[in-house]
JSON list of C-alpha atoms in Angstrom, two decimals:
[
{"chain": "A", "resi": 29, "resn": "UNK", "atom": "CA", "xyz": [-19.97, 6.32, -24.01]},
{"chain": "A", "resi": 30, "resn": "UNK", "atom": "CA", "xyz": [-21.83, 4.31, -26.61]},
{"chain": "A", "resi": 31, "resn": "UNK", "atom": "CA", "xyz": [-20.74, 0.70, -26.97]},
{"chain": "A", "resi": 32, "resn": "UNK", "atom": "CA", "xyz": [-18.21, -0.12, -29.70]},
{"chain": "A", "resi": 33, "resn": "UNK", "atom": "CA", "xyz": [-18.89, -2.35, -32.69]},
{"chain": "A", "resi": 34, "resn": "UNK", "atom": "CA", "xyz": [-17.26, -5.78, -32.90]},
{"chain": "A", "resi": 35, "resn": "UNK", "atom": "CA", "xyz": [-15.49, -6.16, -36.26]},
{"chain": "A", "resi": 36, "resn": "UNK", "atom": "CA", "xyz": [-15.36, -9.89, -37.03]},
{"chain": "A", "resi": 37, "resn": "UNK", "atom": "CA", "xyz": [-12.53, -10.57, -39.48]},
{"chain": "A", "resi": 38, "resn": "UNK", "atom": "CA", "xyz": [-13.35, -13.45, -41.81]},
{"chain": "A", "resi": 39, "resn": "UNK", "atom": "CA", "xyz": [-11.62, -12.50, -45.06]},
{"chain": "A", "resi": 40, "resn": "UNK", "atom": "CA", "xyz": [-8.36, -14.43, -44.76]},
{"chain": "A", "resi": 41, "resn": "UNK", "atom": "CA", "xyz": [-7.43, -17.23, -47.12]},
{"chain": "A", "resi": 42, "resn": "UNK", "atom": "CA", "xyz": [-6.91, -19.83, -44.37]},
{"chain": "A", "resi": 43, "resn": "UNK", "atom": "CA", "xyz": [-4.00, -21.28, -46.30]},
{"chain": "A", "resi": 44, "resn": "UNK", "atom": "CA", "xyz": [-2.22, -22.82, -43.29]},
{"chain": "A", "resi": 45, "resn": "UNK", "atom": "CA", "xyz": [-5.40, -24.74, -42.46]},
{"chain": "A", "resi": 46, "resn": "UNK", "atom": "CA", "xyz": [-5.65, -26.12, -46.00]},
{"chain": "A", "resi": 47, "resn": "UNK", "atom": "CA", "xyz": [-1.91, -26.88, -46.06]},
{"chain": "A", "resi": 48, "resn": "UNK", "atom": "CA", "xyz": [-2.33, -28.89, -42.86]},
{"chain": "A", "resi": 49, "resn": "UNK", "atom": "CA", "xyz": [-4.96, -31.11, -44.49]},
{"chain": "A", "resi": 50, "resn": "UNK", "atom": "CA", "xyz": [-8.16, -29.09, -44.15]},
{"chain": "A", "resi": 51, "resn": "UNK", "atom": "CA", "xyz": [-10.76, -29.82, -46.82]},
{"chain": "A", "resi": 52, "resn": "UNK", "atom": "CA", "xyz": [-12.67, -26.55, -46.31]},
{"chain": "A", "resi": 53, "resn": "UNK", "atom": "CA", "xyz": [-11.84, -22.99, -45.25]},
{"chain": "A", "resi": 54, "resn": "UNK", "atom": "CA", "xyz": [-10.97, -22.99, -41.53]},
{"chain": "A", "resi": 55, "resn": "UNK", "atom": "CA", "xyz": [-13.90, -20.73, -40.69]},
{"chain": "A", "resi": 56, "resn": "UNK", "atom": "CA", "xyz": [-16.28, -23.18, -42.36]},
{"chain": "A", "resi": 57, "resn": "UNK", "atom": "CA", "xyz": [-14.79, -26.21, -40.59]},
{"chain": "A", "resi": 58, "resn": "UNK", "atom": "CA", "xyz": [-17.36, -28.13, -38.55]},
{"chain": "A", "resi": 59, "resn": "UNK", "atom": "CA", "xyz": [-17.09, -27.84, -34.79]},
{"chain": "A", "resi": 60, "resn": "UNK", "atom": "CA", "xyz": [-19.72, -29.47, -32.58]},
{"chain": "A", "resi": 61, "resn": "UNK", "atom": "CA", "xyz": [-22.82, -28.77, -34.60]},
{"chain": "A", "resi": 62, "resn": "UNK", "atom": "CA", "xyz": [-21.70, -25.45, -36.00]},
{"chain": "A", "resi": 63, "resn": "UNK", "atom": "CA", "xyz": [-18.73, -23.97, -37.85]},
{"chain": "A", "resi": 64, "resn": "UNK", "atom": "CA", "xyz": [-15.70, -22.24, -36.34]},
{"chain": "A", "resi": 65, "resn": "UNK", "atom": "CA", "xyz": [-17.07, -18.88, -37.51]},
{"chain": "A", "resi": 66, "resn": "UNK", "atom": "CA", "xyz": [-20.57, -19.83, -36.36]},
{"chain": "A", "resi": 67, "resn": "UNK", "atom": "CA", "xyz": [-19.32, -20.24, -32.78]},
{"chain": "A", "resi": 68, "resn": "UNK", "atom": "CA", "xyz": [-17.65, -16.82, -32.93]},
{"chain": "A", "resi": 69, "resn": "UNK", "atom": "CA", "xyz": [-20.82, -15.18, -34.25]},
{"chain": "A", "resi": 70, "resn": "UNK", "atom": "CA", "xyz": [-22.88, -16.87, -31.52]},
{"chain": "A", "resi": 71, "resn": "UNK", "atom": "CA", "xyz": [-20.57, -15.41, -28.86]},
{"chain": "A", "resi": 72, "resn": "UNK", "atom": "CA", "xyz": [-20.67, -11.96, -30.45]},
{"chain": "A", "resi": 73, "resn": "UNK", "atom": "CA", "xyz": [-24.47, -12.05, -30.68]},
{"chain": "A", "resi": 74, "resn": "UNK", "atom": "CA", "xyz": [-24.73, -13.25, -27.06]},
{"chain": "A", "resi": 75, "resn": "UNK", "atom": "CA", "xyz": [-22.52, -10.34, -25.94]},
{"chain": "A", "resi": 76, "resn": "UNK", "atom": "CA", "xyz": [-25.26, -7.91, -26.94]},
{"chain": "A", "resi": 77, "resn": "UNK", "atom": "CA", "xyz": [-22.79, -5.71, -28.80]},
{"chain": "A", "resi": 78, "resn": "UNK", "atom": "CA", "xyz": [-23.35, -4.52, -32.35]},
{"chain": "A", "resi": 79, "resn": "UNK", "atom": "CA", "xyz": [-21.16, -6.31, -34.87]},
{"chain": "A", "resi": 80, "resn": "UNK", "atom": "CA", "xyz": [-20.03, -6.24, -38.47]},
{"chain": "A", "resi": 81, "resn": "UNK", "atom": "CA", "xyz": [-18.70, -9.22, -40.44]},
{"chain": "A", "resi": 82, "resn": "UNK", "atom": "CA", "xyz": [-15.85, -8.60, -42.91]},
{"chain": "A", "resi": 83, "resn": "UNK", "atom": "CA", "xyz": [-15.99, -11.48, -45.37]},
{"chain": "A", "resi": 84, "resn": "UNK", "atom": "CA", "xyz": [-15.90, -10.08, -48.91]},
{"chain": "A", "resi": 85, "resn": "UNK", "atom": "CA", "xyz": [-16.08, -12.43, -51.86]},
{"chain": "A", "resi": 86, "resn": "UNK", "atom": "CA", "xyz": [-12.51, -13.21, -52.87]},
{"chain": "A", "resi": 87, "resn": "UNK", "atom": "CA", "xyz": [-11.01, -12.07, -49.55]},
{"chain": "A", "resi": 88, "resn": "UNK", "atom": "CA", "xyz": [-8.73, -9.09, -48.96]},
{"chain": "A", "resi": 89, "resn": "UNK", "atom": "CA", "xyz": [-5.04, -8.28, -49.26]},
{"chain": "A", "resi": 90, "resn": "UNK", "atom": "CA", "xyz": [-4.60, -9.05, -45.57]},
{"chain": "A", "resi": 91, "resn": "UNK", "atom": "CA", "xyz": [-5.65, -8.32, -42.01]},
{"chain": "A", "resi": 92, "resn": "UNK", "atom": "CA", "xyz": [-4.88, -4.61, -42.27]},
{"chain": "A", "resi": 93, "resn": "UNK", "atom": "CA", "xyz": [-7.18, -4.19, -45.23]},
{"chain": "A", "resi": 94, "resn": "UNK", "atom": "CA", "xyz": [-9.89, -6.25, -43.51]},
{"chain": "A", "resi": 95, "resn": "UNK", "atom": "CA", "xyz": [-9.74, -4.07, -40.38]},
{"chain": "A", "resi": 96, "resn": "UNK", "atom": "CA", "xyz": [-9.88, -0.90, -42.48]},
{"chain": "A", "resi": 97, "resn": "UNK", "atom": "CA", "xyz": [-12.90, -2.21, -44.41]},
{"chain": "A", "resi": 98, "resn": "UNK", "atom": "CA", "xyz": [-14.77, -3.02, -41.21]},
{"chain": "A", "resi": 99, "resn": "UNK", "atom": "CA", "xyz": [-13.96, 0.27, -39.53]},
{"chain": "A", "resi": 100, "resn": "UNK", "atom": "CA", "xyz": [-14.93, 2.32, -42.59]},
{"chain": "A", "resi": 101, "resn": "UNK", "atom": "CA", "xyz": [-18.19, 0.35, -42.89]},
{"chain": "A", "resi": 102, "resn": "UNK", "atom": "CA", "xyz": [-19.06, 1.31, -39.30]},
{"chain": "A", "resi": 103, "resn": "UNK", "atom": "CA", "xyz": [-17.61, 4.82, -39.39]},
{"chain": "A", "resi": 104, "resn": "UNK", "atom": "CA", "xyz": [-20.18, 6.23, -36.97]},
{"chain": "A", "resi": 105, "resn": "UNK", "atom": "CA", "xyz": [-19.24, 3.78, -34.18]},
{"chain": "A", "resi": 106, "resn": "UNK", "atom": "CA", "xyz": [-17.89, 4.93, -30.83]},
{"chain": "A", "resi": 107, "resn": "UNK", "atom": "CA", "xyz": [-15.08, 2.40, -31.19]},
{"chain": "A", "resi": 108, "resn": "UNK", "atom": "CA", "xyz": [-14.23, -1.07, -32.42]},
{"chain": "A", "resi": 109, "resn": "UNK", "atom": "CA", "xyz": [-13.30, -4.47, -31.06]},
{"chain": "A", "resi": 110, "resn": "UNK", "atom": "CA", "xyz": [-11.15, -6.24, -33.64]},
{"chain": "A", "resi": 111, "resn": "UNK", "atom": "CA", "xyz": [-11.94, -9.95, -33.48]},
{"chain": "A", "resi": 112, "resn": "UNK", "atom": "CA", "xyz": [-10.51, -12.59, -35.81]},
{"chain": "A", "resi": 113, "resn": "UNK", "atom": "CA", "xyz": [-13.15, -15.10, -36.87]},
{"chain": "A", "resi": 114, "resn": "UNK", "atom": "CA", "xyz": [-11.05, -18.11, -35.87]},
{"chain": "A", "resi": 115, "resn": "UNK", "atom": "CA", "xyz": [-11.50, -17.91, -32.08]},
{"chain": "A", "resi": 116, "resn": "UNK", "atom": "CA", "xyz": [-14.47, -20.28, -31.55]},
{"chain": "A", "resi": 117, "resn": "UNK", "atom": "CA", "xyz": [-14.11, -20.50, -27.77]},
{"chain": "A", "resi": 118, "resn": "UNK", "atom": "CA", "xyz": [-14.28, -16.77, -27.02]},
{"chain": "A", "resi": 119, "resn": "UNK", "atom": "CA", "xyz": [-16.77, -15.95, -24.30]},
{"chain": "A", "resi": 120, "resn": "UNK", "atom": "CA", "xyz": [-19.41, -13.21, -24.65]},
{"chain": "A", "resi": 121, "resn": "UNK", "atom": "CA", "xyz": [-18.38, -11.71, -21.30]},
{"chain": "A", "resi": 122, "resn": "UNK", "atom": "CA", "xyz": [-14.82, -11.18, -22.59]},
{"chain": "A", "resi": 123, "resn": "UNK", "atom": "CA", "xyz": [-16.21, -9.06, -25.41]},
{"chain": "A", "resi": 124, "resn": "UNK", "atom": "CA", "xyz": [-18.32, -7.04, -22.97]},
{"chain": "A", "resi": 125, "resn": "UNK", "atom": "CA", "xyz": [-15.36, -6.53, -20.62]},
{"chain": "A", "resi": 126, "resn": "UNK", "atom": "CA", "xyz": [-13.11, -5.23, -23.41]},
{"chain": "A", "resi": 127, "resn": "UNK", "atom": "CA", "xyz": [-15.90, -2.90, -24.53]},
{"chain": "A", "resi": 128, "resn": "UNK", "atom": "CA", "xyz": [-16.42, -1.54, -20.99]},
{"chain": "A", "resi": 129, "resn": "UNK", "atom": "CA", "xyz": [-12.67, -1.10, -20.47]},
{"chain": "A", "resi": 130, "resn": "UNK", "atom": "CA", "xyz": [-12.56, 1.39, -23.35]},
{"chain": "A", "resi": 131, "resn": "UNK", "atom": "CA", "xyz": [-14.00, 3.92, -20.89]},
{"chain": "A", "resi": 132, "resn": "UNK", "atom": "CA", "xyz": [-10.64, 3.80, -19.07]},
{"chain": "A", "resi": 133, "resn": "UNK", "atom": "CA", "xyz": [-8.16, 3.98, -21.96]},
{"chain": "A", "resi": 134, "resn": "UNK", "atom": "CA", "xyz": [-8.49, 4.45, -25.74]},
{"chain": "A", "resi": 135, "resn": "UNK", "atom": "CA", "xyz": [-6.89, 1.07, -26.54]},
{"chain": "A", "resi": 136, "resn": "UNK", "atom": "CA", "xyz": [-7.56, -2.17, -24.65]},
{"chain": "A", "resi": 137, "resn": "UNK", "atom": "CA", "xyz": [-5.40, -5.25, -25.11]},
{"chain": "A", "resi": 138, "resn": "UNK", "atom": "CA", "xyz": [-6.70, -8.43, -23.46]},
{"chain": "A", "resi": 139, "resn": "UNK", "atom": "CA", "xyz": [-4.39, -11.08, -22.02]},
{"chain": "A", "resi": 140, "resn": "UNK", "atom": "CA", "xyz": [-4.82, -14.65, -20.89]},
{"chain": "A", "resi": 141, "resn": "UNK", "atom": "CA", "xyz": [-1.95, -15.93, -18.72]},
{"chain": "A", "resi": 142, "resn": "UNK", "atom": "CA", "xyz": [0.31, -13.14, -20.04]},
{"chain": "A", "resi": 143, "resn": "UNK", "atom": "CA", "xyz": [-0.45, -14.05, -23.68]},
{"chain": "A", "resi": 144, "resn": "UNK", "atom": "CA", "xyz": [-1.82, -11.24, -25.86]},
{"chain": "A", "resi": 145, "resn": "UNK", "atom": "CA", "xyz": [-5.29, -12.06, -27.14]},
{"chain": "A", "resi": 146, "resn": "UNK", "atom": "CA", "xyz": [-8.30, -10.70, -28.99]},
{"chain": "A", "resi": 147, "resn": "UNK", "atom": "CA", "xyz": [-10.36, -8.68, -29.41]},
{"chain": "A", "resi": 148, "resn": "UNK", "atom": "CA", "xyz": [-8.22, -5.58, -29.19]},
{"chain": "A", "resi": 149, "resn": "UNK", "atom": "CA", "xyz": [-10.43, -2.58, -28.50]},
{"chain": "A", "resi": 150, "resn": "UNK", "atom": "CA", "xyz": [-10.04, 0.90, -29.95]},
{"chain": "A", "resi": 151, "resn": "UNK", "atom": "CA", "xyz": [-11.99, 4.05, -29.18]},
{"chain": "A", "resi": 152, "resn": "UNK", "atom": "CA", "xyz": [-13.10, 6.40, -31.91]},
{"chain": "A", "resi": 153, "resn": "UNK", "atom": "CA", "xyz": [-9.84, 8.38, -31.49]},
{"chain": "A", "resi": 154, "resn": "UNK", "atom": "CA", "xyz": [-8.21, 5.70, -33.64]},
{"chain": "A", "resi": 155, "resn": "UNK", "atom": "CA", "xyz": [-10.63, 5.86, -36.59]},
{"chain": "A", "resi": 156, "resn": "UNK", "atom": "CA", "xyz": [-8.18, 7.50, -39.00]},
{"chain": "A", "resi": 157, "resn": "UNK", "atom": "CA", "xyz": [-5.30, 5.17, -38.21]},
{"chain": "A", "resi": 158, "resn": "UNK", "atom": "CA", "xyz": [-7.48, 2.05, -38.40]},
{"chain": "A", "resi": 159, "resn": "UNK", "atom": "CA", "xyz": [-9.28, 3.08, -41.58]},
{"chain": "A", "resi": 160, "resn": "UNK", "atom": "CA", "xyz": [-5.97, 3.61, -43.38]},
{"chain": "A", "resi": 161, "resn": "UNK", "atom": "CA", "xyz": [-4.53, 0.16, -42.63]},
{"chain": "A", "resi": 162, "resn": "UNK", "atom": "CA", "xyz": [-3.57, -2.01, -45.58]},
{"chain": "A", "resi": 163, "resn": "UNK", "atom": "CA", "xyz": [-1.72, -5.24, -46.27]},
{"chain": "A", "resi": 164, "resn": "UNK", "atom": "CA", "xyz": [-1.30, -8.03, -43.76]},
{"chain": "A", "resi": 165, "resn": "UNK", "atom": "CA", "xyz": [0.19, -6.27, -40.73]},
{"chain": "A", "resi": 166, "resn": "UNK", "atom": "CA", "xyz": [-3.04, -5.71, -38.84]},
{"chain": "A", "resi": 167, "resn": "UNK", "atom": "CA", "xyz": [-3.10, -3.04, -36.17]},
{"chain": "A", "resi": 168, "resn": "UNK", "atom": "CA", "xyz": [0.12, -3.96, -34.35]},
{"chain": "A", "resi": 169, "resn": "UNK", "atom": "CA", "xyz": [1.86, -0.72, -35.36]},
{"chain": "A", "resi": 170, "resn": "UNK", "atom": "CA", "xyz": [-1.08, 1.29, -34.00]},
{"chain": "A", "resi": 171, "resn": "UNK", "atom": "CA", "xyz": [-0.93, -0.65, -30.74]},
{"chain": "A", "resi": 172, "resn": "UNK", "atom": "CA", "xyz": [2.84, -0.04, -30.47]},
{"chain": "A", "resi": 173, "resn": "UNK", "atom": "CA", "xyz": [2.35, 3.70, -30.99]},
{"chain": "A", "resi": 174, "resn": "UNK", "atom": "CA", "xyz": [-0.49, 3.75, -28.44]},
{"chain": "A", "resi": 175, "resn": "UNK", "atom": "CA", "xyz": [1.77, 1.99, -25.94]},
{"chain": "A", "resi": 176, "resn": "UNK", "atom": "CA", "xyz": [4.36, 4.77, -26.30]},
{"chain": "A", "resi": 177, "resn": "UNK", "atom": "CA", "xyz": [1.64, 7.34, -25.47]},
{"chain": "A", "resi": 178, "resn": "UNK", "atom": "CA", "xyz": [0.40, 5.33, -22.48]},
{"chain": "A", "resi": 179, "resn": "UNK", "atom": "CA", "xyz": [-2.96, 4.93, -24.25]},
{"chain": "A", "resi": 180, "resn": "UNK", "atom": "CA", "xyz": [-3.25, 1.20, -23.51]},
{"chain": "A", "resi": 181, "resn": "UNK", "atom": "CA", "xyz": [-5.06, -0.68, -20.82]},
{"chain": "A", "resi": 182, "resn": "UNK", "atom": "CA", "xyz": [-3.87, -4.26, -20.36]},
{"chain": "A", "resi": 183, "resn": "UNK", "atom": "CA", "xyz": [-6.93, -6.29, -19.44]},
{"chain": "A", "resi": 184, "resn": "UNK", "atom": "CA", "xyz": [-6.31, -9.69, -17.87]},
{"chain": "A", "resi": 185, "resn": "UNK", "atom": "CA", "xyz": [-9.13, -12.13, -18.58]},
{"chain": "A", "resi": 186, "resn": "UNK", "atom": "CA", "xyz": [-9.72, -15.70, -17.45]},
{"chain": "A", "resi": 187, "resn": "UNK", "atom": "CA", "xyz": [-10.80, -16.82, -20.92]},
{"chain": "A", "resi": 188, "resn": "UNK", "atom": "CA", "xyz": [-8.51, -19.11, -22.94]},
{"chain": "A", "resi": 189, "resn": "UNK", "atom": "CA", "xyz": [-10.86, -18.46, -25.86]},
{"chain": "A", "resi": 190, "resn": "UNK", "atom": "CA", "xyz": [-9.20, -15.08, -26.45]},
{"chain": "A", "resi": 191, "resn": "UNK", "atom": "CA", "xyz": [-5.97, -16.83, -27.50]},
{"chain": "A", "resi": 192, "resn": "UNK", "atom": "CA", "xyz": [-6.99, -20.28, -28.75]},
{"chain": "A", "resi": 193, "resn": "UNK", "atom": "CA", "xyz": [-7.40, -19.85, -32.50]},
{"chain": "A", "resi": 194, "resn": "UNK", "atom": "CA", "xyz": [-7.77, -22.31, -35.36]},
{"chain": "A", "resi": 195, "resn": "UNK", "atom": "CA", "xyz": [-4.90, -22.06, -37.82]},
{"chain": "A", "resi": 196, "resn": "UNK", "atom": "CA", "xyz": [-4.37, -25.76, -38.57]},
{"chain": "A", "resi": 197, "resn": "UNK", "atom": "CA", "xyz": [-6.32, -29.02, -38.52]},
{"chain": "A", "resi": 198, "resn": "UNK", "atom": "CA", "xyz": [-4.32, -29.87, -35.39]},
{"chain": "A", "resi": 199, "resn": "UNK", "atom": "CA", "xyz": [-5.60, -26.71, -33.67]},
{"chain": "A", "resi": 200, "resn": "UNK", "atom": "CA", "xyz": [-9.17, -27.68, -34.51]},
{"chain": "A", "resi": 201, "resn": "UNK", "atom": "CA", "xyz": [-8.60, -31.20, -33.17]},
{"chain": "A", "resi": 202, "resn": "UNK", "atom": "CA", "xyz": [-7.11, -29.79, -29.94]},
{"chain": "A", "resi": 203, "resn": "UNK", "atom": "CA", "xyz": [-10.15, -27.55, -29.43]},
{"chain": "A", "resi": 204, "resn": "UNK", "atom": "CA", "xyz": [-12.52, -30.46, -30.06]},
{"chain": "A", "resi": 205, "resn": "UNK", "atom": "CA", "xyz": [-10.74, -32.68, -27.54]},
{"chain": "A", "resi": 206, "resn": "UNK", "atom": "CA", "xyz": [-10.19, -30.04, -24.86]},
{"chain": "A", "resi": 207, "resn": "UNK", "atom": "CA", "xyz": [-13.62, -28.52, -24.88]},
{"chain": "A", "resi": 208, "resn": "UNK", "atom": "CA", "xyz": [-16.04, -31.30, -25.54]},
{"chain": "A", "resi": 209, "resn": "UNK", "atom": "CA", "xyz": [-14.50, -34.60, -24.46]},
{"chain": "A", "resi": 210, "resn": "UNK", "atom": "CA", "xyz": [-16.22, -36.46, -21.65]}
]
């Protein structure tokens, strides 16, 4: 099986970050010599997987629309790893492991300490459903339907970066302190 494409979602408004005191979009917030999104893109590049960034001017109507845009833009892919752009601690190996796990089941949901994380992986079988998403719901309905069909592999990873996102200035501060304090 050909490797899937990582769809990096970076089209959200980041309103909670701004409401919490952020002066810039959360993905553009500085984090140890880079931006939040820059760290994500470094990890994706280091994974060796192909990737596509969804960051249209003006944003989208929500996560569902962003996923659909990314999937349609990479319609010839063998599958997709849906990765929000606000997970700056994600490890390249986690991306590779989700990609490899798609050979076992058509949907892969990673977990860290029993907490659902990202990226969620989908094989090509889910192209139609993903490409028709809209609004802000994301792919949760697709995952629920896949669970009913026993199409899901739960993949337990030792990577807190799959769950530690940046939604507020406090989240960013926590990541700075936890990851780079001496």
